[in-house]
CSV table of C-alpha atoms in Angstrom, one decimal:
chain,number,residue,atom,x,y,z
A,2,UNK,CA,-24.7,11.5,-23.3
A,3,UNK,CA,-22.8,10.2,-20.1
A,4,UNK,CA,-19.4,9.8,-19.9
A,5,UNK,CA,-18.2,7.1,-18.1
A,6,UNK,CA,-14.6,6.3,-17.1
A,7,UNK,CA,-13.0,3.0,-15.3
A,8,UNK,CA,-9.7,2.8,-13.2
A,9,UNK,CA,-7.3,-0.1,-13.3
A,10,UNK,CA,-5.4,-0.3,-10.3
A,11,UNK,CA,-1.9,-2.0,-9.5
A,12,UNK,CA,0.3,-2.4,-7.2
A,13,UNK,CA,0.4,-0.5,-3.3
A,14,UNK,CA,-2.2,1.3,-1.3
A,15,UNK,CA,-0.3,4.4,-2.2
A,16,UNK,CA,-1.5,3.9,-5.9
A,17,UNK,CA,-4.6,3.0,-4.6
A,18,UNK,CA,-5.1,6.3,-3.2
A,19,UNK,CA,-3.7,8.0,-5.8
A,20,UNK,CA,-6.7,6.5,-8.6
A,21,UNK,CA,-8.7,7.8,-6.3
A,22,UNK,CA,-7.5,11.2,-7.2
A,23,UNK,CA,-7.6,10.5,-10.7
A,24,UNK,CA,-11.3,9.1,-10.3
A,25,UNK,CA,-11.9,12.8,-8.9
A,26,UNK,CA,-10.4,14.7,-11.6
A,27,UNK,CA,-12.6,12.8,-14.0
A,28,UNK,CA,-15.7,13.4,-12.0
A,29,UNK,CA,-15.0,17.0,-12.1
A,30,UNK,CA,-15.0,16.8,-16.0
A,31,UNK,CA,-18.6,14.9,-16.0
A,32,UNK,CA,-17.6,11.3,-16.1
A,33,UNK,CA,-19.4,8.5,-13.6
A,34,UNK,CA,-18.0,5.5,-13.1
A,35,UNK,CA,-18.1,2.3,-15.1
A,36,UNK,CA,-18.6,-1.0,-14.0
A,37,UNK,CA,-16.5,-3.1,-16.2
A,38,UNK,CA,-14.0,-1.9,-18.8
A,39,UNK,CA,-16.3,-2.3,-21.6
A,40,UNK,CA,-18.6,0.0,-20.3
A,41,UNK,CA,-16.3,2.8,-20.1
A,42,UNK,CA,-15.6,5.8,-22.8
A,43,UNK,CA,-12.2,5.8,-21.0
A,44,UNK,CA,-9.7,3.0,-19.3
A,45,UNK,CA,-6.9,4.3,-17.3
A,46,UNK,CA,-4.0,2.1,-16.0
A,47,UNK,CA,-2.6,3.1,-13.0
A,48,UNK,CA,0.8,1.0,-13.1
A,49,UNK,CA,3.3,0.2,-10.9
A,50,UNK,CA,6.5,-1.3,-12.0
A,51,UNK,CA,8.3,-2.7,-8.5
A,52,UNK,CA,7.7,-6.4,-9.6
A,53,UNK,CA,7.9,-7.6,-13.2
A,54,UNK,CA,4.5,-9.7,-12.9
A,55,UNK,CA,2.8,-6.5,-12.5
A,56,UNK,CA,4.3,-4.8,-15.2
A,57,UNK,CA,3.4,-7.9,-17.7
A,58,UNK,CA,0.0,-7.8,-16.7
A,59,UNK,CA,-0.3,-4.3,-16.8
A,60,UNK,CA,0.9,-4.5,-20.6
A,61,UNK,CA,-1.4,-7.6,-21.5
A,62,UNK,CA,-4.3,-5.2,-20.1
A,63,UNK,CA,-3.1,-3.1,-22.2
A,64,UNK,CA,-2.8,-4.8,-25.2
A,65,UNK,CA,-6.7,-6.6,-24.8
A,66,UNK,CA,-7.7,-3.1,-25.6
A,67,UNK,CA,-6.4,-2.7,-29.1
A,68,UNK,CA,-9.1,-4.6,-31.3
A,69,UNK,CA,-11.7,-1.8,-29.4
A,70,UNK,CA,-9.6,0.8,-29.8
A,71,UNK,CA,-9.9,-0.1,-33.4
A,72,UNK,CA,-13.3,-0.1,-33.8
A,73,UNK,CA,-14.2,2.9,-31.7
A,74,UNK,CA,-11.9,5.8,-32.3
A,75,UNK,CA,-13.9,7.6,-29.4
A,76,UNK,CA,-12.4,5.5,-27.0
A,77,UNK,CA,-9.9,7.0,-24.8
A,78,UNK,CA,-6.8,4.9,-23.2
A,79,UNK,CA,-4.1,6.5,-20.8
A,80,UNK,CA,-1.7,4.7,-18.9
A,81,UNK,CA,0.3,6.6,-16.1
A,82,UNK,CA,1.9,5.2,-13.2
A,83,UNK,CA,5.0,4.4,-11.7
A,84,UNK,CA,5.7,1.9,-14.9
A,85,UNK,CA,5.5,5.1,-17.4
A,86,UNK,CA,8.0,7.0,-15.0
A,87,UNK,CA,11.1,4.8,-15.9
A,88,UNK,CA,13.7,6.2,-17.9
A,89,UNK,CA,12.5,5.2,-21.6
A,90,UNK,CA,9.2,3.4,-20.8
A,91,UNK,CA,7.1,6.4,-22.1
A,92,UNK,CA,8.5,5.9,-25.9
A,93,UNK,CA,8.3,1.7,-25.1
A,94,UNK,CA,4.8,2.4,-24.5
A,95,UNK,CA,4.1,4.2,-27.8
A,96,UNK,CA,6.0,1.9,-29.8
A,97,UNK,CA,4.4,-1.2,-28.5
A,98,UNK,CA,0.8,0.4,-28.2
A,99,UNK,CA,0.7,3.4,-30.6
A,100,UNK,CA,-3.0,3.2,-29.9
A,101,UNK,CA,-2.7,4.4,-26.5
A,102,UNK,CA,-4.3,8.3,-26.0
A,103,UNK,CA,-2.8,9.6,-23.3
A,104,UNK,CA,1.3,8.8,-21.3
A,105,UNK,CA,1.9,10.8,-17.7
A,106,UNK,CA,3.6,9.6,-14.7
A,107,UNK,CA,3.9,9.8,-11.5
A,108,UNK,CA,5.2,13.6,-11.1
A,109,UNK,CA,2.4,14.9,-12.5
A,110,UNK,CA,-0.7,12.8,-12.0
A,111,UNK,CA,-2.6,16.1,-10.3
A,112,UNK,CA,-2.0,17.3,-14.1
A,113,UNK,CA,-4.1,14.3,-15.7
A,114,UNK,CA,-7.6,16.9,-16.1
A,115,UNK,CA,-5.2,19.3,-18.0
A,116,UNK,CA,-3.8,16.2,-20.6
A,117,UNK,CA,-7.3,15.2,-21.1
A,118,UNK,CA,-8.6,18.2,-22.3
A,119,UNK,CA,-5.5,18.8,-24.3
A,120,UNK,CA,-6.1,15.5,-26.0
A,121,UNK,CA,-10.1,16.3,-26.5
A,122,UNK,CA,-8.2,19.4,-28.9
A,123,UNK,CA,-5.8,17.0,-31.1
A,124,UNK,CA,-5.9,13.6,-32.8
A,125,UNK,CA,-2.0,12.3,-32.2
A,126,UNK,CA,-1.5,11.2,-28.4
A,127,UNK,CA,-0.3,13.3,-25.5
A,128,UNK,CA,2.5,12.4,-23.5
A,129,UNK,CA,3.8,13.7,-20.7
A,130,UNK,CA,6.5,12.4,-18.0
A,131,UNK,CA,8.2,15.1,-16.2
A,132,UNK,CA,12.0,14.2,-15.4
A,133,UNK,CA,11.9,15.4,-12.0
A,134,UNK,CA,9.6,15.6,-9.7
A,135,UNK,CA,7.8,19.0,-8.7
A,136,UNK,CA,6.8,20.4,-4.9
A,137,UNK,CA,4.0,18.9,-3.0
A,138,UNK,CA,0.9,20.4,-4.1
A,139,UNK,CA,-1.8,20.5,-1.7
A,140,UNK,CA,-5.3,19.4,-3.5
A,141,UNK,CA,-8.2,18.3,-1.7
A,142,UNK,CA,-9.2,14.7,-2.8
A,143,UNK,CA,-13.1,14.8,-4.1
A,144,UNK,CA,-13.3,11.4,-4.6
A,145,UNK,CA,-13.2,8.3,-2.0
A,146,UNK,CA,-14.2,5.0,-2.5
A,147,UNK,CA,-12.8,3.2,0.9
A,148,UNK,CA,-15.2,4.1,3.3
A,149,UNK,CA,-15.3,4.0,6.4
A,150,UNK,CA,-11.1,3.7,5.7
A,151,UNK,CA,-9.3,6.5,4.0
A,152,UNK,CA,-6.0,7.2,2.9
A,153,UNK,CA,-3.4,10.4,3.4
A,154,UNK,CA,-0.5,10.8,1.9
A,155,UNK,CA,2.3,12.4,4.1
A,156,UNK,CA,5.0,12.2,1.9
A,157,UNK,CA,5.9,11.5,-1.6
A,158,UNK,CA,9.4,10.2,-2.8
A,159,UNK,CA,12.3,7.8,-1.2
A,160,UNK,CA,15.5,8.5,0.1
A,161,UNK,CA,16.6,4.7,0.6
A,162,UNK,CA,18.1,3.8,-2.8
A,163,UNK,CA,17.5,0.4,-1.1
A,164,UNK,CA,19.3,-1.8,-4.3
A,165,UNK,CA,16.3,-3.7,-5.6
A,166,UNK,CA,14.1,-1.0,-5.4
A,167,UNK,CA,13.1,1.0,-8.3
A,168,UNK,CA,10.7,3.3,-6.0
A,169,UNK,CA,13.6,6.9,-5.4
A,170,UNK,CA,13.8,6.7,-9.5
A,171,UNK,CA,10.2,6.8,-10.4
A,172,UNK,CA,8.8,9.0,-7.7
A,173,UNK,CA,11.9,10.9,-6.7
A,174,UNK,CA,13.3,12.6,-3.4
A,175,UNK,CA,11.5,12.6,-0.3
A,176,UNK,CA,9.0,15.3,-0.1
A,177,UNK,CA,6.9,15.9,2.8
A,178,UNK,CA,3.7,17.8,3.4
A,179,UNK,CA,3.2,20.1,5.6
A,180,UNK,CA,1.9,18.9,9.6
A,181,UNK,CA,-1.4,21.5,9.7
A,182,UNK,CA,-2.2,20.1,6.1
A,183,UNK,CA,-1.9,16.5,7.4
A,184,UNK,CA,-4.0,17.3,10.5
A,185,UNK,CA,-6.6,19.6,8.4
A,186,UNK,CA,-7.3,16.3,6.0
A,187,UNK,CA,-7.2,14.0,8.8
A,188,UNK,CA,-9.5,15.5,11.0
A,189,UNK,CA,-11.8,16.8,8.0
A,190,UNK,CA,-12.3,13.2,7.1
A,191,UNK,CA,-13.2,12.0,10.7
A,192,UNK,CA,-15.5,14.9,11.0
A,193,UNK,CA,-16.8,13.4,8.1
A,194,UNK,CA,-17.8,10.3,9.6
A,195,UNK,CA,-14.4,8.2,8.1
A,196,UNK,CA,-13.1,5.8,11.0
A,197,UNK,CA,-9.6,4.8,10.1
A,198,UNK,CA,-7.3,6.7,8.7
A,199,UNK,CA,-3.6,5.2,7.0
A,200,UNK,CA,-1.0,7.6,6.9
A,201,UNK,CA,1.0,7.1,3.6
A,202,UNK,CA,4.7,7.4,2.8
A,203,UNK,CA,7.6,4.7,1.2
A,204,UNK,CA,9.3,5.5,4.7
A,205,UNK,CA,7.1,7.2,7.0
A,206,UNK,CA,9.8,7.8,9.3
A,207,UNK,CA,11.6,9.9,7.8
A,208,UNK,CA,9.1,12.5,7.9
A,209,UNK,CA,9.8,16.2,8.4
A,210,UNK,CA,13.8,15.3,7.3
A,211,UNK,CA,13.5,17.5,4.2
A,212,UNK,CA,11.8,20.4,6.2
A,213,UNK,CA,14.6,20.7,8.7
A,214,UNK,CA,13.0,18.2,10.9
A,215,UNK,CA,10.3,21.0,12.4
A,216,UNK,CA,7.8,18.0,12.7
A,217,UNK,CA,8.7,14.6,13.3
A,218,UNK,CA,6.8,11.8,12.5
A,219,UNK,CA,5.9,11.1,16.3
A,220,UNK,CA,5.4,14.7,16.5
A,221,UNK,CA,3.0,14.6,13.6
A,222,UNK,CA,0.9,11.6,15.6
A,223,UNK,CA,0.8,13.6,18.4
A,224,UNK,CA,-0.6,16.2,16.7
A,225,UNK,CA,-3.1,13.8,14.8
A,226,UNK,CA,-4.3,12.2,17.5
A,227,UNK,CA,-5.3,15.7,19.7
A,228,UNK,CA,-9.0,15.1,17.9
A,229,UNK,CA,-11.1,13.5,20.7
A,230,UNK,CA,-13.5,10.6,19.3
A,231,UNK,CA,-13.3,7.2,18.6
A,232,UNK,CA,-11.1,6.1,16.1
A,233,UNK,CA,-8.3,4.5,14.1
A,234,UNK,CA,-4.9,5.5,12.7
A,235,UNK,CA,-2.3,3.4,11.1
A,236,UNK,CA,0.4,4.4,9.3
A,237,UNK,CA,2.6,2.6,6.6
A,238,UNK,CA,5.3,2.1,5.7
A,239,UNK,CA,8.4,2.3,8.6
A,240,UNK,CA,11.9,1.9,7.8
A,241,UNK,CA,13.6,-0.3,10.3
A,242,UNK,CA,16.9,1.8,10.2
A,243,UNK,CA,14.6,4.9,11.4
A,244,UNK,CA,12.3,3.2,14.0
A,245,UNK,CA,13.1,4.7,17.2
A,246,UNK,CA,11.8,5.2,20.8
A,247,UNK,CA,10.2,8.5,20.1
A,248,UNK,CA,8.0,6.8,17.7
A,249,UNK,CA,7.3,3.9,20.4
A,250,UNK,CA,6.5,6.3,22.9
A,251,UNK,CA,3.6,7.6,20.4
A,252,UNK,CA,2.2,4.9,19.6
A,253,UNK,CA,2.1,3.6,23.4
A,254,UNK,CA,0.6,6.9,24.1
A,255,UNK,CA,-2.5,7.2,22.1
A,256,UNK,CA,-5.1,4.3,21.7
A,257,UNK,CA,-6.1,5.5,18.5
A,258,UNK,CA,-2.7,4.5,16.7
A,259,UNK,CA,-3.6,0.8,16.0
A,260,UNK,CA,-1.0,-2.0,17.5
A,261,UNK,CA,-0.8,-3.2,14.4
A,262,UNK,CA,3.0,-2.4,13.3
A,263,UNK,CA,4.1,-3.0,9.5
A,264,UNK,CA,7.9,-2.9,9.7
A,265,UNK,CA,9.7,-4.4,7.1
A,266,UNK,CA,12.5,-6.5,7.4
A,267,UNK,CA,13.5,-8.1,3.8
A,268,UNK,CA,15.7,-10.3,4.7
A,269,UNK,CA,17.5,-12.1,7.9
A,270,UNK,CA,21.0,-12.3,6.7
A,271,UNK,CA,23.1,-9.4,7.5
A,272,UNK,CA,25.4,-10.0,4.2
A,273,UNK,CA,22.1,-10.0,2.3
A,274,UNK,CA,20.5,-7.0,4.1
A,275,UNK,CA,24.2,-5.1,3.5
A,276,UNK,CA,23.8,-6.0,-0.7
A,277,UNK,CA,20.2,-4.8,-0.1
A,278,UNK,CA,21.4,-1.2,1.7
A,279,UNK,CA,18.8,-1.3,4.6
A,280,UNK,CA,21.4,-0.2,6.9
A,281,UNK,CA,20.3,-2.4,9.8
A,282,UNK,CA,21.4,-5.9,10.9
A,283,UNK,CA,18.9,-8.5,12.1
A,284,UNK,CA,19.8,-8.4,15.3
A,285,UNK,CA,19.4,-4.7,15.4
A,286,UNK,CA,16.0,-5.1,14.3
A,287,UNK,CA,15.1,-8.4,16.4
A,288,UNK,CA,16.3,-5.2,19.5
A,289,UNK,CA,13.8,-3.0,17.8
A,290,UNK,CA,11.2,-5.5,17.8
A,291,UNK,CA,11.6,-6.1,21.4
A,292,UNK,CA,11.7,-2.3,22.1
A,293,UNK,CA,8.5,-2.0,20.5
A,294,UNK,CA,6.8,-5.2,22.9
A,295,UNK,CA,8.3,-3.8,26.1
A,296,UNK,CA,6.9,-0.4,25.6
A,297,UNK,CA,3.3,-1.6,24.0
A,298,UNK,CA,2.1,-4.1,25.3
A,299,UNK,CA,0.2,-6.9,23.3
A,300,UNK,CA,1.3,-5.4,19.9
A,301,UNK,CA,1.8,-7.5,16.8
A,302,UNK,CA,3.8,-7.1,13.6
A,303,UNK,CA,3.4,-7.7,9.7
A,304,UNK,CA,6.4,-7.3,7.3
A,305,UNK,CA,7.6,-7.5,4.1
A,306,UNK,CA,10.0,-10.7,3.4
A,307,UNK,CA,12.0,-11.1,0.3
A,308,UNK,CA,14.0,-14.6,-1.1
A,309,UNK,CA,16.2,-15.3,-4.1
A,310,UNK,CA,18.1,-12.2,-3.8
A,311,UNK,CA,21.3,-12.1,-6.1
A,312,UNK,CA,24.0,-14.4,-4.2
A,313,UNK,CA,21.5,-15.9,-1.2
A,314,UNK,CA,22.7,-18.7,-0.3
A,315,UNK,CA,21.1,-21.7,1.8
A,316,UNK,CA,22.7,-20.5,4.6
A,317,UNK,CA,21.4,-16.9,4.1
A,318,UNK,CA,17.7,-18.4,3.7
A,319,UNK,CA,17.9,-20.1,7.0
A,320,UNK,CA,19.1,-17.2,8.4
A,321,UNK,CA,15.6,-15.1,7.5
A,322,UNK,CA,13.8,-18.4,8.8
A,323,UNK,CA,15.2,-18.2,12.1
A,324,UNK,CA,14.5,-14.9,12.4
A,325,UNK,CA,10.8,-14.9,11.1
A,326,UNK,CA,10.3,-17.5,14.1
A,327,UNK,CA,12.3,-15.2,16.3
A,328,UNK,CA,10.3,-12.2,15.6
A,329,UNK,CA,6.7,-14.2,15.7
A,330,UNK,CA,5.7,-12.3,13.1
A,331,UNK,CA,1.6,-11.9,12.9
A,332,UNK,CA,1.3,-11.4,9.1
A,333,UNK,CA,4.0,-11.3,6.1
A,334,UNK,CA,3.9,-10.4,2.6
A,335,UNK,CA,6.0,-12.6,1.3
A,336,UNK,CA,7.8,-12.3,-2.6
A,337,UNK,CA,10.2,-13.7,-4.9
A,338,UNK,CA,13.1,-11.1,-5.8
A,339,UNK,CA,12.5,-9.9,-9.1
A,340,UNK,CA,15.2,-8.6,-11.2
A,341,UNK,CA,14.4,-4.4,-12.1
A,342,UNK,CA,16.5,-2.9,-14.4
A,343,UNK,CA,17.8,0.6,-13.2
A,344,UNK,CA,18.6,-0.7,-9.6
A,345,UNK,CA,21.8,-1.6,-8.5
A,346,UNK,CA,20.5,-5.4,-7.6
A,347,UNK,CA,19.9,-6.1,-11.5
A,348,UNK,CA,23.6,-5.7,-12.1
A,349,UNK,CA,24.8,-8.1,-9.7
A,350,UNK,CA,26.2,-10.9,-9.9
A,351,UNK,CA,25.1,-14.7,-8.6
A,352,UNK,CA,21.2,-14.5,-9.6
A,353,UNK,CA,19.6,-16.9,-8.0
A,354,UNK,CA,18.2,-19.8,-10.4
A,355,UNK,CA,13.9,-19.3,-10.8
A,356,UNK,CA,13.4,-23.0,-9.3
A,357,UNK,CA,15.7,-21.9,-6.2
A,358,UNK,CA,13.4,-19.2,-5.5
A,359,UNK,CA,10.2,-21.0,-6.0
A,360,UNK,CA,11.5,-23.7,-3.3
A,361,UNK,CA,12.7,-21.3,-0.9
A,362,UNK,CA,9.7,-18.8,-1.5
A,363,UNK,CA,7.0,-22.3,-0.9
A,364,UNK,CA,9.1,-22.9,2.5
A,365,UNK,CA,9.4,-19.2,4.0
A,366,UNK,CA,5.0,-19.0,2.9
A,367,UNK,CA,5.1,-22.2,5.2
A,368,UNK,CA,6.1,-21.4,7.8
A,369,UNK,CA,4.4,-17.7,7.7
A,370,UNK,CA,1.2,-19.5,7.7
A,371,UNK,CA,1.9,-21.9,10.3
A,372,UNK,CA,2.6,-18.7,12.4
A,373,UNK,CA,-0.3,-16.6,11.4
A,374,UNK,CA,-2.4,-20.0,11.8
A,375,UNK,CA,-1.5,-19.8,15.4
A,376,UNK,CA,-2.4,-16.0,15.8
A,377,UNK,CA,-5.9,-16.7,14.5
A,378,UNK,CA,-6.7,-20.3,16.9
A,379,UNK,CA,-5.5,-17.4,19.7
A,380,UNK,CA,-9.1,-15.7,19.2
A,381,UNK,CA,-11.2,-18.5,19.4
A,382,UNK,CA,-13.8,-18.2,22.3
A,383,UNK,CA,-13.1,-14.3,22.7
A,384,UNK,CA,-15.0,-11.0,22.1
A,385,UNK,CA,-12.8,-9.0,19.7
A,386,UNK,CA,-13.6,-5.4,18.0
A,387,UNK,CA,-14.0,-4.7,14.4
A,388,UNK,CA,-14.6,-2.1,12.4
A,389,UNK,CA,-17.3,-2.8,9.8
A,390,UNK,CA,-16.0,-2.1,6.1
A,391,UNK,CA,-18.8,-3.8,3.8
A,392,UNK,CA,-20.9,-6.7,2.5
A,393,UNK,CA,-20.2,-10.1,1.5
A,394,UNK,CA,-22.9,-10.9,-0.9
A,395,UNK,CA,-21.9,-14.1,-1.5
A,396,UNK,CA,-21.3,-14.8,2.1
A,397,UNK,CA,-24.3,-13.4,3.2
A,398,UNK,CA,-22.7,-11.8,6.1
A,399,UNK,CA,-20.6,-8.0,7.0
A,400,UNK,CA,-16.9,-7.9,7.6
A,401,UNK,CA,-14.1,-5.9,8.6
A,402,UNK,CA,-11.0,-5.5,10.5
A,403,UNK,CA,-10.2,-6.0,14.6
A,404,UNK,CA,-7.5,-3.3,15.5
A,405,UNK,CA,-4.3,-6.0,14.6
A,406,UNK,CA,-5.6,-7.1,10.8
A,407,UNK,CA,-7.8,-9.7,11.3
A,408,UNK,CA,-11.4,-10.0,9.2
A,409,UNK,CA,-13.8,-10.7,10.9
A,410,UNK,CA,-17.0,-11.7,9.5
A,411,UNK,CA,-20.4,-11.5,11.1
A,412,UNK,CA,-24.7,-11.9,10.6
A,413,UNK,CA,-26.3,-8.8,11.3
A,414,UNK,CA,-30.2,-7.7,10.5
A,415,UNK,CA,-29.1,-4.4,9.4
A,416,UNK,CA,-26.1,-2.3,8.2
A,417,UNK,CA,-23.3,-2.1,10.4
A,418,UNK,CA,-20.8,-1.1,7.7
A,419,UNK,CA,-18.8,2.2,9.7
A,420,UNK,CA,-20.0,0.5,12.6
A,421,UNK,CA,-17.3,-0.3,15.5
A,422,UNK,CA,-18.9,-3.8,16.7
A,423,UNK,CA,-17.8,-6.4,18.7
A,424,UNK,CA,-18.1,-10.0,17.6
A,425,UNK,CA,-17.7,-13.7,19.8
A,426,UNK,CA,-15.4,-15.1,17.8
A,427,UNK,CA,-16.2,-18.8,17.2
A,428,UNK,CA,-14.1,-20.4,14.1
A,429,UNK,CA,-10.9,-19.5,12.3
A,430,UNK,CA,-9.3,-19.5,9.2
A,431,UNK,CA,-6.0,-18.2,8.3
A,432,UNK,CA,-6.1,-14.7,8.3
A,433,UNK,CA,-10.2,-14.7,9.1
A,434,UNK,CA,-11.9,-15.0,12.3
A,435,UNK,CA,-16.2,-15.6,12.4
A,436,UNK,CA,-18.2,-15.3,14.7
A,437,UNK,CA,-21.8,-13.8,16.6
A,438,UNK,CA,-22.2,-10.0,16.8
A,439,UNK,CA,-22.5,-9.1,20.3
A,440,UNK,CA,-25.6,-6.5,20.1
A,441,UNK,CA,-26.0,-3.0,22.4
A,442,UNK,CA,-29.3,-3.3,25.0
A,443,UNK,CA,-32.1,-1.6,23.4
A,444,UNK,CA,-31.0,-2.8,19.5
């Protein structure tokens, strides 16, 4: 009888990519996947644990599954992830859901196959969570499921220690791969027929700085982008502190690296960014920022903004206003800072009161949209490129993605989906541009 299997996914692209390796270790044991949950013979939770809402969720997930689990002793449930990784959270797991099969984390998720078919031997569970992390093992990834985007990792690990950031203590040290491994999976995957590719690391930067420095990250573009064709590459994410000219000079130089730069900032306040430990001040990065412009030309930038960081004051929040307008930022993920134990921020004094944050949080996600608003009215009436991703079945119509971010949605009579097409854009909506697919003569 078929085995079938179904991923739960939270959290970054990184994990992302990651259950896509653990989707190909299945499929080497026999499994196909399930649609839903209850269709599968086994659920795995890929968890991440750098806000608390995901963590909850992850758990009630978790906990839906009991009554099942009850009824069909056949059914298999392993949770790994960055959640499982945190000192104590394995034995949490067991004691809350002693029903659970299988416990890894995130130093040995390439090991998952092995902890499957140990449990297939044995009745009690099997958990395993490595304390430290291992080398960077090269495997080649059997399984995608973003076509025509994939992912590389570069790197694995954090050197930051950045206080309200759990990320160095769950997945360790930095650890980079090897450049000719990078190339060889990047240009195996456009040979392929894949048409963006994102290079992965928590500070992409910082690449090659365990190795000696042999290959830099610019160096490792470089490299990347000697493969002739058409296509994309980004990259996240960049460390301010470690974004320099070398890396603007390759990204001006090659018209494959996307103008499209994610870098960031957390916070405008230099007291704030200082209790954080990014080790930049907003006015070094508001010179960064201009760097960047000067040397590339009609580039935009997303970031990462946090609020209610222990001791922000009023003053401190205006300060990450002014410098969200200053920086005419074309995207931002914008959060509430929540409190993780194990990082120097939960031991801080002057935590900010929950309706603080809510009001600052509604008033920082205002003004974001009013900029990213503007961004998007900027393309009505012109032709702009996208790369076709998939289908909108309810919407009757294909998307994907212009080089900066922007969906685009569009009519076609047939498939464009790893398409590059252009499209007139003729109405806009937040983040989403629509419009008439300009067609080739002879089509």
């Amino acid at each position: 009888m078929e085995k079938k299997y179904y991923i739960v996914t939270y959290g970054c692209q990184m994990n992302v990519h990651e259950s896509e390796k653990l989707a190909g270790i299945l499929r080497s044991r026999g499994y196909t996947e399930a649609a839903c949950e209850e269709g599968a013979d086994i659920v795995v939770f890929n968890t991440c644990c750098i806000r608390e809402n995901a963590e909850n969720h992850a758990y009630g997930n978790i906990g839906a599954l009991k009554k099942r689990k009850k009824a069909d002793r056949g059914f298999l449930i392993a949770v790994g992830g960055c959640m499982t990784q945190q000192p104590g959270a394995a034995e949490k797991l067991r004691k809350k859901f002693p029903f659970v099969d299988i416990v890894f984390g995130t130093h040995n998720l390439e090991e998952f196959g092995a902890l499957l078919d140990q449990k297939a031997g044995q009745k009690k569970a099997v958990v395993s969570i490595p304390e430290k992390e291992g080398p960077v093992r090269e495997e080649d990834i059997s399984y995608r499921t973003s076509y025509p985007n994939a992912w590389v990792n570069i790197m694995y690990g954090c050197n930051n220690f950045c206080s309200y950031c759990i990320v160095p203590y769950v997945r360790g040290r930095e650890r980079s791969r090897a450049p000719e491994a990078v190339v060889s999976e990047a240009w195996k995957l456009l040979d392929e027929g894949y048409k963006e590719i994102t290079l992965l690391g928590q500070n992409v930067n910082s690449y090659g700085n365990d190795a000696g420095g042999q290959c830099s990250f610019p160096q490792l573009l470089h490299k990347i982008c000697e493969k002739e064709g058409k296509y994309r590459l980004r990259f996240m994410t960049s460390n301010p502190k470690d974004f320099g000219e070398e890396l603007v000079e390759a990204i001006a130089a090659h018209e494959q690296v996307c103008k499209l730069i994610h870098l960031p900032v957390q916070a405008g306040s230099d007291r704030i960014l200082r209790l954080m430990n990014r080790k930049y001040t907003a006015e070094e990065y508001l010179k960064k920022v201009e760097m960047l412009r000067r040397a590339v030309p009609g580039c935009q930038l997303s970031t990462d903004i946090m609020v209610g960081f222990p001791t922000e004051t009023e003053e401190d929040f205006q300060a990450t206003l002014d410098l969200v307008k200053a920086a005419d930022f074309s995207a931002a993920f914008t959060f509430v800072y929540s409190r993780r134990s194990g990082t120097a921020a939960a031991a801080m004094e002057g935590q900010i009161p929950e309706e603080v944050q809510k009001e600052r949080i509604m008033r920082l996600v205002e003004l974001v949209n009013a900029q990213t608003r503007e961004k998007s009215l900027s393309y009505r009436g012109k032709t702009v490129e996208i790369l076709c991703e998939d289908y909108d079945e309810k919407k009757n119509l294909y998307l994907g993605r212009d080089e900066y971010g922007r969906m685009g949605y569009f009519a076609s009579g047939r498939s464009r989906i790893g398409e590059f097409v252009k499209i007139k854009v003729s109405e806009t909506s937040g983040v989403s541009l629509a419009g008439e697919l300009i067609t080739e003569e002879g089509e």
